[in-house]
């Protein structure tokens, strides 16, 4: 069975600084997707970034980038130039690439960006 | 990306009653997913709904408690039946695109009193 672990329940960062959120996972699959989702107080789940396991290159989306270490089963999210609007819960998620794309979510990290 | 409309956005219900949550997608999708997010917790998949067949429920969730309808490729409903305070949660519907990316509705915050 797949598992996703986020070991940091809460984090804070000063505006304009950089923060890294950690995620580890466990799977016996060789190909899969990894995601980071953001859930602000509005409750809307928003896709931040996606990584395909067969790609060695780390995904990047503007100020968001990942450090994907497949052998270590690690998938961290780096937020650069943090903004107040980045304040939210961040969930790491895993999905297989076969069958029903069933998602497994981590327990989340609450990030607070301080002015 | 898909646009998903979910309603109601919130409701307060008496225990023992039922609530039906609607989910409308702006494009046709094969599968729709229903999740529960208990207070302060992560998302847990309740069931997967395919059009024209019975929903597939995850361990710990049963059809009598969470009946699901999927009458067409753009619409689904989830009913929370015979509610108790333990059912107080956020319920979210989701669809996935061909690239495996999930998109979510705004969620329904249910409080059972």
PDB file of C-alpha atoms in Angstrom:
ATOM      1  CA  UNK A   1       0.000   0.000   0.000  1.00  0.00           C
ATOM      2  CA  UNK A   2       1.136   3.512  -0.759  1.00  0.00           C
ATOM      3  CA  UNK A   3       1.672   6.042   2.026  1.00  0.00           C
ATOM      4  CA  UNK A   4       2.503   9.737   2.057  1.00  0.00           C
ATOM      5  CA  UNK A   5       4.106  11.379   5.089  1.00  0.00           C
ATOM      6  CA  UNK A   6       4.459  15.052   5.865  1.00  0.00           C
ATOM      7  CA  UNK A   7       6.422  15.446   9.068  1.00  0.00           C
ATOM      8  CA  UNK A   8       5.996  19.210   9.500  1.00  0.00           C
ATOM      9  CA  UNK A   9       2.508  20.045  10.824  1.00  0.00           C
ATOM     10  CA  UNK A  10       3.194  23.791  10.827  1.00  0.00           C
ATOM     11  CA  UNK A  11       5.770  26.148   9.417  1.00  0.00           C
ATOM     12  CA  UNK A  12       6.216  29.866   9.129  1.00  0.00           C
ATOM     13  CA  UNK A  13       8.342  32.053   6.891  1.00  0.00           C
ATOM     14  CA  UNK A  14       8.962  35.742   6.528  1.00  0.00           C
ATOM     15  CA  UNK A  15       7.601  37.435   3.459  1.00  0.00           C
ATOM     16  CA  UNK A  16      10.093  37.353   0.544  1.00  0.00           C
ATOM     17  CA  UNK A  17      12.072  34.512   2.125  1.00  0.00           C
ATOM     18  CA  UNK A  18      12.326  30.904   0.939  1.00  0.00           C
ATOM     19  CA  UNK A  19      10.756  27.910   2.653  1.00  0.00           C
ATOM     20  CA  UNK A  20      10.923  24.171   1.986  1.00  0.00           C
ATOM     21  CA  UNK A  21       8.147  21.742   2.856  1.00  0.00           C
ATOM     22  CA  UNK A  22       9.033  18.070   3.216  1.00  0.00           C
ATOM     23  CA  UNK A  23       7.249  15.001   1.958  1.00  0.00           C
ATOM     24  CA  UNK A  24       8.209  11.349   1.853  1.00  0.00           C
ATOM     25  CA  UNK A  25       6.262   8.509   0.353  1.00  0.00           C
ATOM     26  CA  UNK A  26       6.348   4.780   0.036  1.00  0.00           C
ATOM     27  CA  UNK A  27       5.343   2.699  -2.962  1.00  0.00           C
ATOM     28  CA  UNK A  28       6.357  -0.362  -4.890  1.00  0.00           C
ATOM     29  CA  UNK A  29       5.239   1.196  -8.179  1.00  0.00           C
ATOM     30  CA  UNK A  30       7.917   2.242 -10.641  1.00  0.00           C
ATOM     31  CA  UNK A  31       5.887   4.941 -12.317  1.00  0.00           C
ATOM     32  CA  UNK A  32       3.568   7.377 -10.606  1.00  0.00           C
ATOM     33  CA  UNK A  33       2.737  11.046 -10.143  1.00  0.00           C
ATOM     34  CA  UNK A  34       3.490  13.285  -7.197  1.00  0.00           C
ATOM     35  CA  UNK A  35       1.688  16.535  -6.482  1.00  0.00           C
ATOM     36  CA  UNK A  36       1.601  19.453  -4.149  1.00  0.00           C
ATOM     37  CA  UNK A  37      -1.823  20.980  -3.505  1.00  0.00           C
ATOM     38  CA  UNK A  38      -2.578  24.194  -1.676  1.00  0.00           C
ATOM     39  CA  UNK A  39      -5.742  24.702   0.383  1.00  0.00           C
ATOM     40  CA  UNK A  40      -6.254  28.293   1.532  1.00  0.00           C
ATOM     41  CA  UNK A  41      -8.981  29.189   4.047  1.00  0.00           C
ATOM     42  CA  UNK A  42     -11.461  29.297   1.178  1.00  0.00           C
ATOM     43  CA  UNK A  43     -11.201  25.460   1.166  1.00  0.00           C
ATOM     44  CA  UNK A  44     -10.528  25.311  -2.570  1.00  0.00           C
ATOM     45  CA  UNK A  45      -7.864  22.713  -3.344  1.00  0.00           C
ATOM     46  CA  UNK A  46      -5.462  24.199  -5.873  1.00  0.00           C
ATOM     47  CA  UNK A  47      -2.830  22.261  -7.782  1.00  0.00           C
ATOM     48  CA  UNK A  48       0.567  23.845  -7.205  1.00  0.00           C
ATOM     49  CA  UNK A  49       2.927  21.521  -9.013  1.00  0.00           C
ATOM     50  CA  UNK A  50       3.126  18.037 -10.491  1.00  0.00           C
ATOM     51  CA  UNK A  51       6.031  15.634 -10.985  1.00  0.00           C
ATOM     52  CA  UNK A  52       6.092  12.504 -13.089  1.00  0.00           C
ATOM     53  CA  UNK A  53       8.255   9.843 -11.488  1.00  0.00           C
ATOM     54  CA  UNK A  54       9.935   8.787 -14.740  1.00  0.00           C
ATOM     55  CA  UNK A  55      11.245  12.330 -15.272  1.00  0.00           C
ATOM     56  CA  UNK A  56      14.528  13.072 -13.533  1.00  0.00           C
ATOM     57  CA  UNK A  57      14.227  16.797 -14.021  1.00  0.00           C
ATOM     58  CA  UNK A  58      12.606  18.588 -11.098  1.00  0.00           C
ATOM     59  CA  UNK A  59       9.346  20.361 -11.898  1.00  0.00           C
ATOM     60  CA  UNK A  60       9.162  24.134 -11.613  1.00  0.00           C
ATOM     61  CA  UNK A  61       6.191  26.505 -11.685  1.00  0.00           C
ATOM     62  CA  UNK A  62       7.205  30.137 -11.240  1.00  0.00           C
ATOM     63  CA  UNK A  63       8.168  30.547  -7.546  1.00  0.00           C
ATOM     64  CA  UNK A  64       7.442  26.884  -6.773  1.00  0.00           C
ATOM     65  CA  UNK A  65       9.911  24.094  -7.387  1.00  0.00           C
ATOM     66  CA  UNK A  66      10.399  20.564  -6.155  1.00  0.00           C
ATOM     67  CA  UNK A  67      13.349  18.444  -5.153  1.00  0.00           C
ATOM     68  CA  UNK A  68      12.421  14.954  -6.280  1.00  0.00           C
ATOM     69  CA  UNK A  69      14.685  12.184  -4.994  1.00  0.00           C
ATOM     70  CA  UNK A  70      13.228   8.958  -6.360  1.00  0.00           C
ATOM     71  CA  UNK A  71      15.641   6.578  -4.655  1.00  0.00           C
ATOM     72  CA  UNK A  72      15.042   8.236  -1.297  1.00  0.00           C
ATOM     73  CA  UNK A  73      11.292   8.548  -2.017  1.00  0.00           C
ATOM     74  CA  UNK A  74      11.417  12.186  -1.106  1.00  0.00           C
ATOM     75  CA  UNK A  75       9.468  15.042  -2.716  1.00  0.00           C
ATOM     76  CA  UNK A  76       9.983  18.454  -1.126  1.00  0.00           C
ATOM     77  CA  UNK A  77       8.427  21.745  -2.202  1.00  0.00           C
ATOM     78  CA  UNK A  78      10.423  24.959  -2.249  1.00  0.00           C
ATOM     79  CA  UNK A  79       8.599  28.270  -2.266  1.00  0.00           C
ATOM     80  CA  UNK A  80      10.789  31.216  -3.193  1.00  0.00           C
ATOM     81  CA  UNK A  81      10.020  34.873  -2.531  1.00  0.00           C
ATOM     82  CA  UNK A  82       7.157  33.887  -0.217  1.00  0.00           C
ATOM     83  CA  UNK A  83       4.049  36.030  -0.418  1.00  0.00           C
ATOM     84  CA  UNK A  84       1.228  36.576   2.059  1.00  0.00           C
ATOM     85  CA  UNK A  85      -1.102  34.807  -0.356  1.00  0.00           C
ATOM     86  CA  UNK A  86       0.941  31.633   0.031  1.00  0.00           C
ATOM     87  CA  UNK A  87      -0.492  31.206   3.529  1.00  0.00           C
ATOM     88  CA  UNK A  88      -2.412  27.916   3.337  1.00  0.00           C
ATOM     89  CA  UNK A  89      -2.395  24.209   4.071  1.00  0.00           C
ATOM     90  CA  UNK A  90      -0.132  22.334   1.695  1.00  0.00           C
ATOM     91  CA  UNK A  91      -0.806  18.704   0.901  1.00  0.00           C
ATOM     92  CA  UNK A  92       1.586  16.310  -0.756  1.00  0.00           C
ATOM     93  CA  UNK A  93      -0.184  13.654  -2.823  1.00  0.00           C
ATOM     94  CA  UNK A  94       0.650  10.478  -4.699  1.00  0.00           C
ATOM     95  CA  UNK A  95      -1.171   8.934  -7.609  1.00  0.00           C
ATOM     96  CA  UNK A  96      -0.581   5.820  -9.633  1.00  0.00           C
ATOM     97  CA  UNK A  97      -0.429   6.087 -13.397  1.00  0.00           C
ATOM     98  CA  UNK A  98      -2.504   2.994 -13.983  1.00  0.00           C
ATOM     99  CA  UNK A  99      -6.107   2.187 -13.272  1.00  0.00           C
ATOM    100  CA  UNK A 100      -8.123   4.860 -11.568  1.00  0.00           C
ATOM    101  CA  UNK A 101      -5.408   7.390 -10.686  1.00  0.00           C
ATOM    102  CA  UNK A 102      -6.350   6.958  -7.028  1.00  0.00           C
ATOM    103  CA  UNK A 103      -4.880   9.741  -4.912  1.00  0.00           C
ATOM    104  CA  UNK A 104      -3.223   9.322  -1.516  1.00  0.00           C
ATOM    105  CA  UNK A 105      -2.816  12.550   0.446  1.00  0.00           C
ATOM    106  CA  UNK A 106      -0.408  13.402   3.233  1.00  0.00           C
ATOM    107  CA  UNK A 107      -1.622  14.974   6.462  1.00  0.00           C
ATOM    108  CA  UNK A 108      -0.665  18.469   5.368  1.00  0.00           C
ATOM    109  CA  UNK A 109       1.628  21.289   6.462  1.00  0.00           C
ATOM    110  CA  UNK A 110       0.115  24.558   7.586  1.00  0.00           C
ATOM    111  CA  UNK A 111       2.264  27.376   6.215  1.00  0.00           C
ATOM    112  CA  UNK A 112       2.004  30.896   7.514  1.00  0.00           C
ATOM    113  CA  UNK A 113       3.752  33.723   5.720  1.00  0.00           C
ATOM    114  CA  UNK A 114       4.587  36.588   8.088  1.00  0.00           C
ATOM    115  CA  UNK A 115       4.604  40.227   7.054  1.00  0.00           C
TER     116      UNK A 115
ATOM    117  CA  UNK B   1      -8.462  22.522 -16.416  1.00  0.00           C
ATOM    118  CA  UNK B   2     -11.974  21.558 -15.376  1.00  0.00           C
ATOM    119  CA  UNK B   3     -14.307  23.947 -13.580  1.00  0.00           C
ATOM    120  CA  UNK B   4     -16.310  22.236 -10.867  1.00  0.00           C
ATOM    121  CA  UNK B   5     -19.343  23.732  -9.152  1.00  0.00           C
ATOM    122  CA  UNK B   6     -20.338  22.175  -5.885  1.00  0.00           C
ATOM    123  CA  UNK B   7     -23.333  23.021  -3.757  1.00  0.00           C
ATOM    124  CA  UNK B   8     -24.319  23.734  -1.128  1.00  0.00           C
ATOM    125  CA  UNK B   9     -21.137  25.404   0.046  1.00  0.00           C
ATOM    126  CA  UNK B  10     -22.136  24.837   3.640  1.00  0.00           C
ATOM    127  CA  UNK B  11     -25.025  23.533   5.675  1.00  0.00           C
ATOM    128  CA  UNK B  12     -26.010  22.892   9.257  1.00  0.00           C
ATOM    129  CA  UNK B  13     -28.173  19.804   9.633  1.00  0.00           C
ATOM    130  CA  UNK B  14     -30.017  18.015  12.398  1.00  0.00           C
ATOM    131  CA  UNK B  15     -28.810  14.570  13.354  1.00  0.00           C
ATOM    132  CA  UNK B  16     -30.803  11.786  11.757  1.00  0.00           C
ATOM    133  CA  UNK B  17     -31.485  13.733   8.582  1.00  0.00           C
ATOM    134  CA  UNK B  18     -29.830  13.438   5.159  1.00  0.00           C
ATOM    135  CA  UNK B  19     -28.068  15.943   2.930  1.00  0.00           C
ATOM    136  CA  UNK B  20     -27.439  15.663  -0.796  1.00  0.00           C
ATOM    137  CA  UNK B  21     -24.422  17.430  -2.236  1.00  0.00           C
ATOM    138  CA  UNK B  22     -24.317  18.235  -5.940  1.00  0.00           C
ATOM    139  CA  UNK B  23     -21.289  18.414  -8.187  1.00  0.00           C
ATOM    140  CA  UNK B  24     -21.397  19.832 -11.718  1.00  0.00           C
ATOM    141  CA  UNK B  25     -18.432  19.777 -14.116  1.00  0.00           C
ATOM    142  CA  UNK B  26     -18.062  21.998 -17.167  1.00  0.00           C
ATOM    143  CA  UNK B  27     -16.863  19.112 -19.333  1.00  0.00           C
ATOM    144  CA  UNK B  28     -17.588  15.431 -19.729  1.00  0.00           C
ATOM    145  CA  UNK B  29     -15.491  13.194 -17.503  1.00  0.00           C
ATOM    146  CA  UNK B  30     -15.398   9.452 -17.095  1.00  0.00           C
ATOM    147  CA  UNK B  31     -14.844   9.307 -13.368  1.00  0.00           C
ATOM    148  CA  UNK B  32     -15.776  11.585 -10.514  1.00  0.00           C
ATOM    149  CA  UNK B  33     -14.427  11.228  -7.005  1.00  0.00           C
ATOM    150  CA  UNK B  34     -15.859  12.109  -3.620  1.00  0.00           C
ATOM    151  CA  UNK B  35     -13.583  12.915  -0.684  1.00  0.00           C
ATOM    152  CA  UNK B  36     -14.128  13.636   2.980  1.00  0.00           C
ATOM    153  CA  UNK B  37     -11.911  15.986   4.952  1.00  0.00           C
ATOM    154  CA  UNK B  38     -12.566  15.777   8.673  1.00  0.00           C
ATOM    155  CA  UNK B  39     -11.670  18.820  10.789  1.00  0.00           C
ATOM    156  CA  UNK B  40      -7.941  19.429  10.725  1.00  0.00           C
ATOM    157  CA  UNK B  41      -7.328  16.261   8.724  1.00  0.00           C
ATOM    158  CA  UNK B  42      -6.277  15.278   5.249  1.00  0.00           C
ATOM    159  CA  UNK B  43      -8.510  14.118   2.420  1.00  0.00           C
ATOM    160  CA  UNK B  44      -9.867  10.593   2.385  1.00  0.00           C
ATOM    161  CA  UNK B  45     -11.438   9.089  -0.710  1.00  0.00           C
ATOM    162  CA  UNK B  46     -15.023   7.972  -0.133  1.00  0.00           C
ATOM    163  CA  UNK B  47     -15.851   6.539  -3.539  1.00  0.00           C
ATOM    164  CA  UNK B  48     -15.317   6.685  -7.271  1.00  0.00           C
ATOM    165  CA  UNK B  49     -18.378   7.297  -9.444  1.00  0.00           C
ATOM    166  CA  UNK B  50     -18.611   6.128 -13.041  1.00  0.00           C
ATOM    167  CA  UNK B  51     -21.511   7.036 -15.249  1.00  0.00           C
ATOM    168  CA  UNK B  52     -23.912   4.164 -15.739  1.00  0.00           C
ATOM    169  CA  UNK B  53     -22.582   1.904 -13.003  1.00  0.00           C
ATOM    170  CA  UNK B  54     -22.566   1.675  -9.248  1.00  0.00           C
ATOM    171  CA  UNK B  55     -19.980   3.670  -7.392  1.00  0.00           C
ATOM    172  CA  UNK B  56     -16.905   1.945  -6.012  1.00  0.00           C
ATOM    173  CA  UNK B  57     -16.513   2.561  -2.286  1.00  0.00           C
ATOM    174  CA  UNK B  58     -13.299   2.635  -0.300  1.00  0.00           C
ATOM    175  CA  UNK B  59     -12.793   0.653   2.858  1.00  0.00           C
ATOM    176  CA  UNK B  60     -14.819   2.116   5.702  1.00  0.00           C
ATOM    177  CA  UNK B  61     -17.476   3.686   3.485  1.00  0.00           C
ATOM    178  CA  UNK B  62     -20.735   1.990   2.506  1.00  0.00           C
ATOM    179  CA  UNK B  63     -23.438   2.727  -0.005  1.00  0.00           C
ATOM    180  CA  UNK B  64     -26.226   2.848   2.579  1.00  0.00           C
ATOM    181  CA  UNK B  65     -24.493   5.710   4.368  1.00  0.00           C
ATOM    182  CA  UNK B  66     -23.130   7.537   1.323  1.00  0.00           C
ATOM    183  CA  UNK B  67     -25.308   6.789  -1.716  1.00  0.00           C
ATOM    184  CA  UNK B  68     -23.965   8.300  -4.911  1.00  0.00           C
ATOM    185  CA  UNK B  69     -25.680   9.037  -8.192  1.00  0.00           C
ATOM    186  CA  UNK B  70     -24.000   9.605 -11.536  1.00  0.00           C
ATOM    187  CA  UNK B  71     -26.744  10.179 -14.089  1.00  0.00           C
ATOM    188  CA  UNK B  72     -24.498  11.632 -16.804  1.00  0.00           C
ATOM    189  CA  UNK B  73     -20.906  12.539 -17.618  1.00  0.00           C
ATOM    190  CA  UNK B  74     -21.015  16.015 -16.053  1.00  0.00           C
ATOM    191  CA  UNK B  75     -22.949  15.548 -12.829  1.00  0.00           C
ATOM    192  CA  UNK B  76     -22.896  13.568  -9.602  1.00  0.00           C
ATOM    193  CA  UNK B  77     -24.475  13.699  -6.176  1.00  0.00           C
ATOM    194  CA  UNK B  78     -23.347  12.405  -2.801  1.00  0.00           C
ATOM    195  CA  UNK B  79     -25.883  11.914  -0.035  1.00  0.00           C
ATOM    196  CA  UNK B  80     -24.841  11.754   3.589  1.00  0.00           C
ATOM    197  CA  UNK B  81     -27.583   9.699   5.221  1.00  0.00           C
ATOM    198  CA  UNK B  82     -28.831   9.466   8.797  1.00  0.00           C
ATOM    199  CA  UNK B  83     -26.290  12.022   9.882  1.00  0.00           C
ATOM    200  CA  UNK B  84     -24.538  12.146  13.233  1.00  0.00           C
ATOM    201  CA  UNK B  85     -22.103  14.765  14.593  1.00  0.00           C
ATOM    202  CA  UNK B  86     -19.228  12.498  13.462  1.00  0.00           C
ATOM    203  CA  UNK B  87     -20.228  13.248   9.868  1.00  0.00           C
ATOM    204  CA  UNK B  88     -19.308  16.905  10.326  1.00  0.00           C
ATOM    205  CA  UNK B  89     -16.641  17.398   7.676  1.00  0.00           C
ATOM    206  CA  UNK B  90     -15.822  19.056   4.412  1.00  0.00           C
ATOM    207  CA  UNK B  91     -16.932  16.996   1.438  1.00  0.00           C
ATOM    208  CA  UNK B  92     -15.211  17.580  -1.888  1.00  0.00           C
ATOM    209  CA  UNK B  93     -15.839  16.293  -5.363  1.00  0.00           C
ATOM    210  CA  UNK B  94     -13.004  15.905  -7.817  1.00  0.00           C
ATOM    211  CA  UNK B  95     -12.286  15.003 -11.401  1.00  0.00           C
ATOM    212  CA  UNK B  96      -9.031  14.138 -13.114  1.00  0.00           C
ATOM    213  CA  UNK B  97      -7.758  15.033 -16.543  1.00  0.00           C
ATOM    214  CA  UNK B  98      -5.931  12.774 -18.954  1.00  0.00           C
ATOM    215  CA  UNK B  99      -2.625  13.806 -17.388  1.00  0.00           C
ATOM    216  CA  UNK B 100      -3.740  12.548 -13.979  1.00  0.00           C
ATOM    217  CA  UNK B 101      -4.166  15.984 -12.464  1.00  0.00           C
ATOM    218  CA  UNK B 102      -7.031  16.288  -9.995  1.00  0.00           C
ATOM    219  CA  UNK B 103      -9.307  19.316  -9.873  1.00  0.00           C
ATOM    220  CA  UNK B 104     -11.619  19.974  -6.968  1.00  0.00           C
ATOM    221  CA  UNK B 105     -14.881  21.662  -6.234  1.00  0.00           C
ATOM    222  CA  UNK B 106     -15.084  24.338  -3.571  1.00  0.00           C
ATOM    223  CA  UNK B 107     -16.146  21.822  -0.978  1.00  0.00           C
ATOM    224  CA  UNK B 108     -19.232  21.544   1.201  1.00  0.00           C
ATOM    225  CA  UNK B 109     -18.764  22.271   4.881  1.00  0.00           C
ATOM    226  CA  UNK B 110     -21.271  20.130   6.763  1.00  0.00           C
ATOM    227  CA  UNK B 111     -22.030  20.629  10.434  1.00  0.00           C
ATOM    228  CA  UNK B 112     -24.337  18.148  12.141  1.00  0.00           C
ATOM    229  CA  UNK B 113     -25.959  19.269  15.381  1.00  0.00           C
TER     230      UNK B 113
END
